[in-house]
Amino acid sequence: MIKDVLLVGVGSFVGGSLRMLISKYVQLAIAGSFPLGTMVVNVLGCFLIGIFSSLSSDNGGVSPAVRLMLTTGFCGGFTTFSTFMNEHATLLKGGDGFIISSLYIIASLALGFIALLAGRHLVMSFH
């Protein structure tokens, strides 16, 4: 368990650092207020987690520990959006498929946005 936590921590550190660098670079390179840097990181993270989650020791890929570091660690630090999309794809493979995965996406986006607004409202009520 400690080994897994350390692997995820190292991957997270590298992923989070790269997220900041790539996002800032893209945002500085492209003028405007649209958050293109974040969008680039999110899409790139989805592409990478698609690759990393498909690697298995069965097909000559990587060990479960390395896959954990790359998916939960690196991609999780790089962007949680990639994990969100990977979980959506996993739900699609399940017995309930499209309905459950669609509910997961809708509920996550709606509740996440409501929570963000609630947090902002809470802080503003004290100012």
mmCIF file of N, CA and C in Angstrom:
data_model
loop_
_atom_site.group_PDB
_atom_site.id
_atom_site.type_symbol
_atom_site.label_atom_id
_atom_site.label_comp_id
_atom_site.label_asym_id
_atom_site.label_seq_id
_atom_site.Cartn_x
_atom_site.Cartn_y
_atom_site.Cartn_z
ATOM 1 N N MET A 1 0.824 -1.202 0.000
ATOM 2 C CA MET A 1 0.000 0.000 0.000
ATOM 3 C C MET A 1 0.867 1.265 0.000
ATOM 4 N N ILE A 2 1.910 1.285 0.825
ATOM 5 C CA ILE A 2 2.795 2.451 0.881
ATOM 6 C C ILE A 2 3.471 2.665 -0.476
ATOM 7 N N LYS A 3 3.873 1.570 -1.103
ATOM 8 C CA LYS A 3 4.508 1.669 -2.424
ATOM 9 C C LYS A 3 3.547 2.320 -3.419
ATOM 10 N N ASP A 4 2.281 1.893 -3.394
ATOM 11 C CA ASP A 4 1.283 2.469 -4.309
ATOM 12 C C ASP A 4 1.093 3.960 -4.056
ATOM 13 N N VAL A 5 1.041 4.351 -2.785
ATOM 14 C CA VAL A 5 0.871 5.762 -2.442
ATOM 15 C C VAL A 5 2.058 6.580 -2.953
ATOM 16 N N LEU A 6 3.256 6.048 -2.793
ATOM 17 C CA LEU A 6 4.443 6.751 -3.279
ATOM 18 C C LEU A 6 4.462 6.850 -4.802
ATOM 19 N N LEU A 7 4.078 5.758 -5.485
ATOM 20 C CA LEU A 7 4.019 5.782 -6.949
ATOM 21 C C LEU A 7 3.023 6.830 -7.439
ATOM 22 N N VAL A 8 1.844 6.856 -6.808
ATOM 23 C CA VAL A 8 0.824 7.843 -7.191
ATOM 24 C C VAL A 8 1.320 9.257 -6.880
ATOM 25 N N GLY A 9 1.995 9.428 -5.750
ATOM 26 C CA GLY A 9 2.519 10.744 -5.382
ATOM 27 C C GLY A 9 3.554 11.262 -6.372
ATOM 28 N N VAL A 10 4.477 10.397 -6.786
ATOM 29 C CA VAL A 10 5.487 10.794 -7.764
ATOM 30 C C VAL A 10 4.822 11.138 -9.091
ATOM 31 N N GLY A 11 3.916 10.270 -9.543
ATOM 32 C CA GLY A 11 3.209 10.536 -10.800
ATOM 33 C C GLY A 11 2.419 11.828 -10.735
ATOM 34 N N SER A 12 1.771 12.075 -9.597
ATOM 35 C CA SER A 12 0.970 13.281 -9.400
ATOM 36 C C SER A 12 1.827 14.542 -9.462
ATOM 37 N N PHE A 13 2.985 14.473 -8.824
ATOM 38 C CA PHE A 13 3.901 15.618 -8.826
ATOM 39 C C PHE A 13 4.323 15.972 -10.257
ATOM 40 N N VAL A 14 4.717 14.965 -11.009
ATOM 41 C CA VAL A 14 5.149 15.197 -12.392
ATOM 42 C C VAL A 14 3.977 15.686 -13.243
ATOM 43 N N GLY A 15 2.818 15.031 -13.113
ATOM 44 C CA GLY A 15 1.639 15.421 -13.890
ATOM 45 C C GLY A 15 1.171 16.827 -13.573
ATOM 46 N N GLY A 16 1.112 17.165 -12.289
ATOM 47 C CA GLY A 16 0.680 18.501 -11.882
ATOM 48 C C GLY A 16 1.641 19.588 -12.351
ATOM 49 N N SER A 17 2.926 19.282 -12.278
ATOM 50 C CA SER A 17 3.931 20.243 -12.737
ATOM 51 C C SER A 17 3.813 20.473 -14.241
ATOM 52 N N LEU A 18 3.660 19.396 -14.991
ATOM 53 C CA LEU A 18 3.496 19.531 -16.437
ATOM 54 C C LEU A 18 2.203 20.250 -16.799
ATOM 55 N N ARG A 19 1.139 19.991 -16.032
ATOM 56 C CA ARG A 19 -0.136 20.690 -16.285
ATOM 57 C C ARG A 19 0.071 22.191 -16.201
ATOM 58 N N MET A 20 0.751 22.634 -15.154
ATOM 59 C CA MET A 20 0.969 24.062 -14.981
ATOM 60 C C MET A 20 1.805 24.629 -16.133
ATOM 61 N N LEU A 21 2.880 23.951 -16.488
ATOM 62 C CA LEU A 21 3.763 24.438 -17.548
ATOM 63 C C LEU A 21 3.060 24.490 -18.903
ATOM 64 N N ILE A 22 2.397 23.414 -19.274
ATOM 65 C CA ILE A 22 1.727 23.358 -20.577
ATOM 66 C C ILE A 22 0.584 24.356 -20.646
ATOM 67 N N SER A 23 -0.226 24.389 -19.597
ATOM 68 C CA SER A 23 -1.369 25.299 -19.573
ATOM 69 C C SER A 23 -0.915 26.755 -19.667
ATOM 70 N N LYS A 24 0.090 27.114 -18.893
ATOM 71 C CA LYS A 24 0.597 28.499 -18.925
ATOM 72 C C LYS A 24 1.200 28.828 -20.281
ATOM 73 N N TYR A 25 1.976 27.906 -20.848
ATOM 74 C CA TYR A 25 2.608 28.149 -22.141
ATOM 75 C C TYR A 25 1.553 28.371 -23.231
ATOM 76 N N VAL A 26 0.559 27.487 -23.273
ATOM 77 C CA VAL A 26 -0.489 27.618 -24.295
ATOM 78 C C VAL A 26 -1.252 28.919 -24.094
ATOM 79 N N GLN A 27 -1.578 29.245 -22.848
ATOM 80 C CA GLN A 27 -2.349 30.455 -22.570
ATOM 81 C C GLN A 27 -1.574 31.705 -22.965
ATOM 82 N N LEU A 28 -0.259 31.700 -22.736
ATOM 83 C CA LEU A 28 0.559 32.851 -23.105
ATOM 84 C C LEU A 28 0.747 32.951 -24.626
ATOM 85 N N ALA A 29 0.794 31.801 -25.290
ATOM 86 C CA ALA A 29 1.014 31.775 -26.742
ATOM 87 C C ALA A 29 -0.220 32.210 -27.522
ATOM 88 N N ILE A 30 -1.391 32.016 -26.949
ATOM 89 C CA ILE A 30 -2.649 32.347 -27.610
ATOM 90 C C ILE A 30 -3.325 33.479 -26.840
ATOM 91 N N ALA A 31 -3.489 34.608 -27.477
ATOM 92 C CA ALA A 31 -4.137 35.740 -26.817
ATOM 93 C C ALA A 31 -5.632 35.477 -26.672
ATOM 94 N N GLY A 32 -6.202 35.987 -25.616
ATOM 95 C CA GLY A 32 -7.645 35.862 -25.414
ATOM 96 C C GLY A 32 -7.964 35.320 -24.035
ATOM 97 N N SER A 33 -9.234 35.393 -23.702
ATOM 98 C CA SER A 33 -9.652 34.965 -22.361
ATOM 99 C C SER A 33 -10.169 33.527 -22.331
ATOM 100 N N PHE A 34 -10.350 32.899 -23.502
ATOM 101 C CA PHE A 34 -10.817 31.516 -23.537
ATOM 102 C C PHE A 34 -9.747 30.625 -22.898
ATOM 103 N N PRO A 35 -10.125 29.747 -21.974
ATOM 104 C CA PRO A 35 -9.136 28.920 -21.268
ATOM 105 C C PRO A 35 -8.597 27.769 -22.129
ATOM 106 N N LEU A 36 -7.941 28.123 -23.218
ATOM 107 C CA LEU A 36 -7.421 27.130 -24.149
ATOM 108 C C LEU A 36 -6.355 26.245 -23.500
ATOM 109 N N GLY A 37 -5.545 26.814 -22.624
ATOM 110 C CA GLY A 37 -4.518 26.025 -21.940
ATOM 111 C C GLY A 37 -5.111 24.868 -21.168
ATOM 112 N N THR A 38 -6.175 25.137 -20.434
ATOM 113 C CA THR A 38 -6.853 24.086 -19.669
ATOM 114 C C THR A 38 -7.479 23.060 -20.596
ATOM 115 N N MET A 39 -8.084 23.526 -21.685
ATOM 116 C CA MET A 39 -8.706 22.601 -22.622
ATOM 117 C C MET A 39 -7.659 21.694 -23.278
ATOM 118 N N VAL A 40 -6.523 22.247 -23.649
ATOM 119 C CA VAL A 40 -5.454 21.447 -24.247
ATOM 120 C C VAL A 40 -4.986 20.384 -23.266
ATOM 121 N N VAL A 41 -4.779 20.763 -22.017
ATOM 122 C CA VAL A 41 -4.342 19.817 -21.000
ATOM 123 C C VAL A 41 -5.395 18.727 -20.791
ATOM 124 N N ASN A 42 -6.654 19.100 -20.734
ATOM 125 C CA ASN A 42 -7.718 18.114 -20.527
ATOM 126 C C ASN A 42 -7.790 17.114 -21.681
ATOM 127 N N VAL A 43 -7.723 17.596 -22.895
ATOM 128 C CA VAL A 43 -7.798 16.702 -24.054
ATOM 129 C C VAL A 43 -6.548 15.818 -24.127
ATOM 130 N N LEU A 44 -5.390 16.414 -23.910
ATOM 131 C CA LEU A 44 -4.147 15.637 -23.902
ATOM 132 C C LEU A 44 -4.172 14.585 -22.791
ATOM 133 N N GLY A 45 -4.681 14.964 -21.629
ATOM 134 C CA GLY A 45 -4.800 14.015 -20.519
ATOM 135 C C GLY A 45 -5.714 12.850 -20.858
ATOM 136 N N CYS A 46 -6.809 13.122 -21.552
ATOM 137 C CA CYS A 46 -7.719 12.053 -21.976
ATOM 138 C C CYS A 46 -7.024 11.108 -22.958
ATOM 139 N N PHE A 47 -6.260 11.677 -23.877
ATOM 140 C CA PHE A 47 -5.519 10.856 -24.834
ATOM 141 C C PHE A 47 -4.508 9.972 -24.097
ATOM 142 N N LEU A 48 -3.777 10.569 -23.170
ATOM 143 C CA LEU A 48 -2.754 9.816 -22.440
ATOM 144 C C LEU A 48 -3.353 8.725 -21.553
ATOM 145 N N ILE A 49 -4.448 9.026 -20.847
ATOM 146 C CA ILE A 49 -5.033 7.994 -19.987
ATOM 147 C C ILE A 49 -5.629 6.873 -20.828
ATOM 148 N N GLY A 50 -6.060 7.198 -22.045
ATOM 149 C CA GLY A 50 -6.515 6.154 -22.964
ATOM 150 C C GLY A 50 -5.385 5.200 -23.298
ATOM 151 N N ILE A 51 -4.209 5.753 -23.528
ATOM 152 C CA ILE A 51 -3.036 4.923 -23.805
ATOM 153 C C ILE A 51 -2.637 4.139 -22.558
ATOM 154 N N PHE A 52 -2.439 4.852 -21.440
ATOM 155 C CA PHE A 52 -1.922 4.227 -20.223
ATOM 156 C C PHE A 52 -2.853 3.159 -19.661
ATOM 157 N N SER A 53 -4.165 3.405 -19.704
ATOM 158 C CA SER A 53 -5.104 2.429 -19.138
ATOM 159 C C SER A 53 -5.225 1.190 -20.011
ATOM 160 N N SER A 54 -4.785 1.294 -21.262
ATOM 161 C CA SER A 54 -4.834 0.139 -22.164
ATOM 162 C C SER A 54 -3.588 -0.726 -22.081
ATOM 163 N N LEU A 55 -2.552 -0.218 -21.464
ATOM 164 C CA LEU A 55 -1.320 -0.987 -21.318
ATOM 165 C C LEU A 55 -1.494 -2.020 -20.216
ATOM 166 N N SER A 56 -1.196 -3.256 -20.516
ATOM 167 C CA SER A 56 -1.271 -4.284 -19.478
ATOM 168 C C SER A 56 -0.087 -5.212 -19.618
ATOM 169 N N SER A 57 0.245 -5.859 -18.527
ATOM 170 C CA SER A 57 1.376 -6.781 -18.556
ATOM 171 C C SER A 57 1.066 -7.976 -19.451
ATOM 172 N N ASP A 58 -0.216 -8.223 -19.732
ATOM 173 C CA ASP A 58 -0.617 -9.340 -20.598
ATOM 174 C C ASP A 58 -0.131 -9.161 -22.029
ATOM 175 N N ASN A 59 -0.173 -7.927 -22.518
ATOM 176 C CA ASN A 59 0.204 -7.700 -23.922
ATOM 177 C C ASN A 59 1.593 -7.074 -24.056
ATOM 178 N N GLY A 60 2.462 -7.383 -23.091
ATOM 179 C CA GLY A 60 3.829 -6.875 -23.152
ATOM 180 C C GLY A 60 3.953 -5.423 -22.742
ATOM 181 N N GLY A 61 2.932 -4.882 -22.098
ATOM 182 C CA GLY A 61 2.931 -3.479 -21.687
ATOM 183 C C GLY A 61 3.655 -3.250 -20.379
ATOM 184 N N VAL A 62 2.955 -2.754 -19.397
ATOM 185 C CA VAL A 62 3.573 -2.376 -18.131
ATOM 186 C C VAL A 62 2.921 -3.104 -16.963
ATOM 187 N N SER A 63 3.603 -3.101 -15.844
ATOM 188 C CA SER A 63 3.091 -3.750 -14.636
ATOM 189 C C SER A 63 1.911 -2.940 -14.079
ATOM 190 N N PRO A 64 1.092 -3.573 -13.237
ATOM 191 C CA PRO A 64 -0.008 -2.830 -12.608
ATOM 192 C C PRO A 64 0.486 -1.629 -11.793
ATOM 193 N N ALA A 65 1.651 -1.747 -11.171
ATOM 194 C CA ALA A 65 2.184 -0.635 -10.372
ATOM 195 C C ALA A 65 2.530 0.560 -11.262
ATOM 196 N N VAL A 66 3.157 0.305 -12.397
ATOM 197 C CA VAL A 66 3.504 1.389 -13.320
ATOM 198 C C VAL A 66 2.234 1.987 -13.922
ATOM 199 N N ARG A 67 1.265 1.149 -14.255
ATOM 200 C CA ARG A 67 -0.004 1.658 -14.797
ATOM 201 C C ARG A 67 -0.696 2.540 -13.758
ATOM 202 N N LEU A 68 -0.647 2.159 -12.477
ATOM 203 C CA LEU A 68 -1.217 2.968 -11.407
ATOM 204 C C LEU A 68 -0.526 4.332 -11.335
ATOM 205 N N MET A 69 0.795 4.328 -11.433
ATOM 206 C CA MET A 69 1.547 5.585 -11.389
ATOM 207 C C MET A 69 1.183 6.481 -12.580
ATOM 208 N N LEU A 70 1.012 5.872 -13.752
ATOM 209 C CA LEU A 70 0.712 6.654 -14.955
ATOM 210 C C LEU A 70 -0.730 7.151 -14.999
ATOM 211 N N THR A 71 -1.690 6.311 -14.577
ATOM 212 C CA THR A 71 -3.104 6.707 -14.667
ATOM 213 C C THR A 71 -3.520 7.530 -13.453
ATOM 214 N N THR A 72 -3.550 6.907 -12.285
ATOM 215 C CA THR A 72 -4.000 7.612 -11.075
ATOM 216 C C THR A 72 -3.035 8.719 -10.688
ATOM 217 N N GLY A 73 -1.735 8.441 -10.801
ATOM 218 C CA GLY A 73 -0.732 9.428 -10.417
ATOM 219 C C GLY A 73 -0.556 10.525 -11.454
ATOM 220 N N PHE A 74 0.109 10.187 -12.563
ATOM 221 C CA PHE A 74 0.435 11.198 -13.566
ATOM 222 C C PHE A 74 -0.811 11.865 -14.139
ATOM 223 N N CYS A 75 -1.737 11.054 -14.682
ATOM 224 C CA CYS A 75 -2.931 11.644 -15.305
ATOM 225 C C CYS A 75 -3.819 12.321 -14.273
ATOM 226 N N GLY A 76 -3.887 11.760 -13.063
ATOM 227 C CA GLY A 76 -4.672 12.394 -12.001
ATOM 228 C C GLY A 76 -4.101 13.748 -11.608
ATOM 229 N N GLY A 77 -2.759 13.849 -11.589
ATOM 230 C CA GLY A 77 -2.126 15.128 -11.303
ATOM 231 C C GLY A 77 -2.198 16.078 -12.488
ATOM 232 N N PHE A 78 -2.133 15.519 -13.678
ATOM 233 C CA PHE A 78 -2.173 16.307 -14.905
ATOM 234 C C PHE A 78 -3.562 16.903 -15.090
ATOM 235 N N THR A 79 -4.601 16.073 -14.918
ATOM 236 C CA THR A 79 -5.976 16.543 -15.016
ATOM 237 C C THR A 79 -6.915 15.473 -14.493
ATOM 238 N N THR A 80 -7.808 15.822 -13.584
ATOM 239 C CA THR A 80 -8.793 14.838 -13.142
ATOM 240 C C THR A 80 -9.851 14.613 -14.210
ATOM 241 N N PHE A 81 -9.910 15.501 -15.186
ATOM 242 C CA PHE A 81 -10.857 15.340 -16.283
ATOM 243 C C PHE A 81 -10.594 14.042 -17.036
ATOM 244 N N SER A 82 -9.318 13.687 -17.187
ATOM 245 C CA SER A 82 -8.981 12.441 -17.887
ATOM 246 C C SER A 82 -9.493 11.235 -17.109
ATOM 247 N N THR A 83 -9.370 11.266 -15.791
ATOM 248 C CA THR A 83 -9.891 10.179 -14.959
ATOM 249 C C THR A 83 -11.407 10.109 -15.079
ATOM 250 N N PHE A 84 -12.039 11.245 -15.078
ATOM 251 C CA PHE A 84 -13.488 11.340 -15.230
ATOM 252 C C PHE A 84 -13.930 10.678 -16.536
ATOM 253 N N MET A 85 -13.248 10.986 -17.620
ATOM 254 C CA MET A 85 -13.590 10.398 -18.918
ATOM 255 C C MET A 85 -13.289 8.896 -18.951
ATOM 256 N N ASN A 86 -12.196 8.482 -18.311
ATOM 257 C CA ASN A 86 -11.857 7.058 -18.266
ATOM 258 C C ASN A 86 -12.921 6.283 -17.482
ATOM 259 N N GLU A 87 -13.400 6.843 -16.383
ATOM 260 C CA GLU A 87 -14.460 6.196 -15.605
ATOM 261 C C GLU A 87 -15.742 6.109 -16.426
ATOM 262 N N HIS A 88 -16.012 7.135 -17.200
ATOM 263 C CA HIS A 88 -17.181 7.130 -18.089
ATOM 264 C C HIS A 88 -17.068 5.965 -19.081
ATOM 265 N N ALA A 89 -15.905 5.797 -19.672
ATOM 266 C CA ALA A 89 -15.691 4.703 -20.634
ATOM 267 C C ALA A 89 -15.830 3.342 -19.956
ATOM 268 N N THR A 90 -15.350 3.238 -18.727
ATOM 269 C CA THR A 90 -15.476 1.986 -17.975
ATOM 270 C C THR A 90 -16.938 1.666 -17.698
ATOM 271 N N LEU A 91 -17.717 2.683 -17.333
ATOM 272 C CA LEU A 91 -19.149 2.478 -17.096
ATOM 273 C C LEU A 91 -19.865 2.048 -18.371
ATOM 274 N N LEU A 92 -19.438 2.572 -19.506
ATOM 275 C CA LEU A 92 -20.048 2.173 -20.773
ATOM 276 C C LEU A 92 -19.891 0.679 -21.038
ATOM 277 N N LYS A 93 -18.787 0.113 -20.577
ATOM 278 C CA LYS A 93 -18.533 -1.310 -20.774
ATOM 279 C C LYS A 93 -19.394 -2.179 -19.858
ATOM 280 N N GLY A 94 -19.887 -1.601 -18.760
ATOM 281 C CA GLY A 94 -20.677 -2.354 -17.795
ATOM 282 C C GLY A 94 -22.048 -2.715 -18.321
ATOM 283 N N GLY A 95 -22.773 -3.491 -17.546
ATOM 284 C CA GLY A 95 -24.089 -3.963 -17.963
ATOM 285 C C GLY A 95 -25.108 -2.870 -18.192
ATOM 286 N N ASP A 96 -25.033 -1.781 -17.412
ATOM 287 C CA ASP A 96 -26.015 -0.711 -17.550
ATOM 288 C C ASP A 96 -25.613 0.307 -18.613
ATOM 289 N N GLY A 97 -24.370 0.268 -19.019
ATOM 290 C CA GLY A 97 -23.858 1.031 -20.131
ATOM 291 C C GLY A 97 -24.207 2.484 -20.221
ATOM 292 N N PHE A 98 -24.868 2.842 -21.290
ATOM 293 C CA PHE A 98 -25.090 4.232 -21.667
ATOM 294 C C PHE A 98 -25.875 5.025 -20.619
ATOM 295 N N ILE A 99 -26.905 4.454 -20.050
ATOM 296 C CA ILE A 99 -27.744 5.189 -19.088
ATOM 297 C C ILE A 99 -26.948 5.571 -17.846
ATOM 298 N N ILE A 100 -26.247 4.608 -17.262
ATOM 299 C CA ILE A 100 -25.472 4.883 -16.046
ATOM 300 C C ILE A 100 -24.338 5.867 -16.341
ATOM 301 N N SER A 101 -23.637 5.670 -17.446
ATOM 302 C CA SER A 101 -22.527 6.574 -17.766
ATOM 303 C C SER A 101 -23.039 7.987 -18.055
ATOM 304 N N SER A 102 -24.167 8.106 -18.702
ATOM 305 C CA SER A 102 -24.753 9.423 -18.962
ATOM 306 C C SER A 102 -25.180 10.103 -17.670
ATOM 307 N N LEU A 103 -25.791 9.335 -16.770
ATOM 308 C CA LEU A 103 -26.177 9.891 -15.460
ATOM 309 C C LEU A 103 -24.942 10.354 -14.691
ATOM 310 N N TYR A 104 -23.872 9.580 -14.768
ATOM 311 C CA TYR A 104 -22.623 9.941 -14.093
ATOM 312 C C TYR A 104 -22.088 11.277 -14.616
ATOM 313 N N ILE A 105 -22.087 11.451 -15.920
ATOM 314 C CA ILE A 105 -21.583 12.701 -16.506
ATOM 315 C C ILE A 105 -22.481 13.874 -16.130
ATOM 316 N N ILE A 106 -23.773 13.720 -16.308
ATOM 317 C CA ILE A 106 -24.710 14.809 -16.014
ATOM 318 C C ILE A 106 -24.658 15.188 -14.538
ATOM 319 N N ALA A 107 -24.704 14.178 -13.662
ATOM 320 C CA ALA A 107 -24.675 14.445 -12.226
ATOM 321 C C ALA A 107 -23.353 15.086 -11.809
ATOM 322 N N SER A 108 -22.242 14.600 -12.347
ATOM 323 C CA SER A 108 -20.933 15.161 -11.984
ATOM 324 C C SER A 108 -20.820 16.621 -12.403
ATOM 325 N N LEU A 109 -21.233 16.921 -13.622
ATOM 326 C CA LEU A 109 -21.148 18.301 -14.101
ATOM 327 C C LEU A 109 -22.106 19.217 -13.342
ATOM 328 N N ALA A 110 -23.344 18.779 -13.186
ATOM 329 C CA ALA A 110 -24.338 19.609 -12.508
ATOM 330 C C ALA A 110 -23.981 19.813 -11.033
ATOM 331 N N LEU A 111 -23.693 18.727 -10.323
ATOM 332 C CA LEU A 111 -23.370 18.852 -8.900
ATOM 333 C C LEU A 111 -22.052 19.587 -8.683
ATOM 334 N N GLY A 112 -21.084 19.359 -9.577
ATOM 335 C CA GLY A 112 -19.818 20.079 -9.472
ATOM 336 C C GLY A 112 -20.006 21.579 -9.634
ATOM 337 N N PHE A 113 -20.820 21.971 -10.604
ATOM 338 C CA PHE A 113 -21.069 23.390 -10.830
ATOM 339 C C PHE A 113 -21.855 23.999 -9.667
ATOM 340 N N ILE A 114 -22.840 23.277 -9.170
ATOM 341 C CA ILE A 114 -23.616 23.747 -8.016
ATOM 342 C C ILE A 114 -22.711 23.900 -6.799
ATOM 343 N N ALA A 115 -21.808 22.936 -6.583
ATOM 344 C CA ALA A 115 -20.879 23.011 -5.452
ATOM 345 C C ALA A 115 -19.945 24.212 -5.600
ATOM 346 N N LEU A 116 -19.473 24.473 -6.813
ATOM 347 C CA LEU A 116 -18.628 25.636 -7.052
ATOM 348 C C LEU A 116 -19.372 26.918 -6.701
ATOM 349 N N LEU A 117 -20.612 27.050 -7.181
ATOM 350 C CA LEU A 117 -21.410 28.247 -6.877
ATOM 351 C C LEU A 117 -21.681 28.362 -5.382
ATOM 352 N N ALA A 118 -21.942 27.243 -4.722
ATOM 353 C CA ALA A 118 -22.187 27.262 -3.275
ATOM 354 C C ALA A 118 -20.939 27.713 -2.521
ATOM 355 N N GLY A 119 -19.779 27.220 -2.939
ATOM 356 C CA GLY A 119 -18.531 27.643 -2.316
ATOM 357 C C GLY A 119 -18.281 29.128 -2.488
ATOM 358 N N ARG A 120 -18.510 29.621 -3.701
ATOM 359 C CA ARG A 120 -18.352 31.053 -3.952
ATOM 360 C C ARG A 120 -19.326 31.865 -3.110
ATOM 361 N N HIS A 121 -20.577 31.392 -3.040
ATOM 362 C CA HIS A 121 -21.596 32.106 -2.256
ATOM 363 C C HIS A 121 -21.205 32.132 -0.775
ATOM 364 N N LEU A 122 -20.697 31.028 -0.280
ATOM 365 C CA LEU A 122 -20.282 30.960 1.125
ATOM 366 C C LEU A 122 -19.205 31.982 1.421
ATOM 367 N N VAL A 123 -18.206 32.057 0.572
ATOM 368 C CA VAL A 123 -17.115 33.030 0.785
ATOM 369 C C VAL A 123 -17.653 34.455 0.672
ATOM 370 N N MET A 124 -18.492 34.720 -0.336
ATOM 371 C CA MET A 124 -19.023 36.082 -0.523
ATOM 372 C C MET A 124 -19.916 36.514 0.633
ATOM 373 N N SER A 125 -20.563 35.558 1.293
ATOM 374 C CA SER A 125 -21.446 35.925 2.406
ATOM 375 C C SER A 125 -20.668 36.429 3.614
ATOM 376 N N PHE A 126 -19.376 36.171 3.651
ATOM 377 C CA PHE A 126 -18.552 36.636 4.758
ATOM 378 C C PHE A 126 -17.788 37.909 4.414
ATOM 379 N N HIS A 127 -18.003 38.449 3.225
ATOM 380 C CA HIS A 127 -17.319 39.682 2.840
ATOM 381 C C HIS A 127 -18.257 40.847 2.852
#
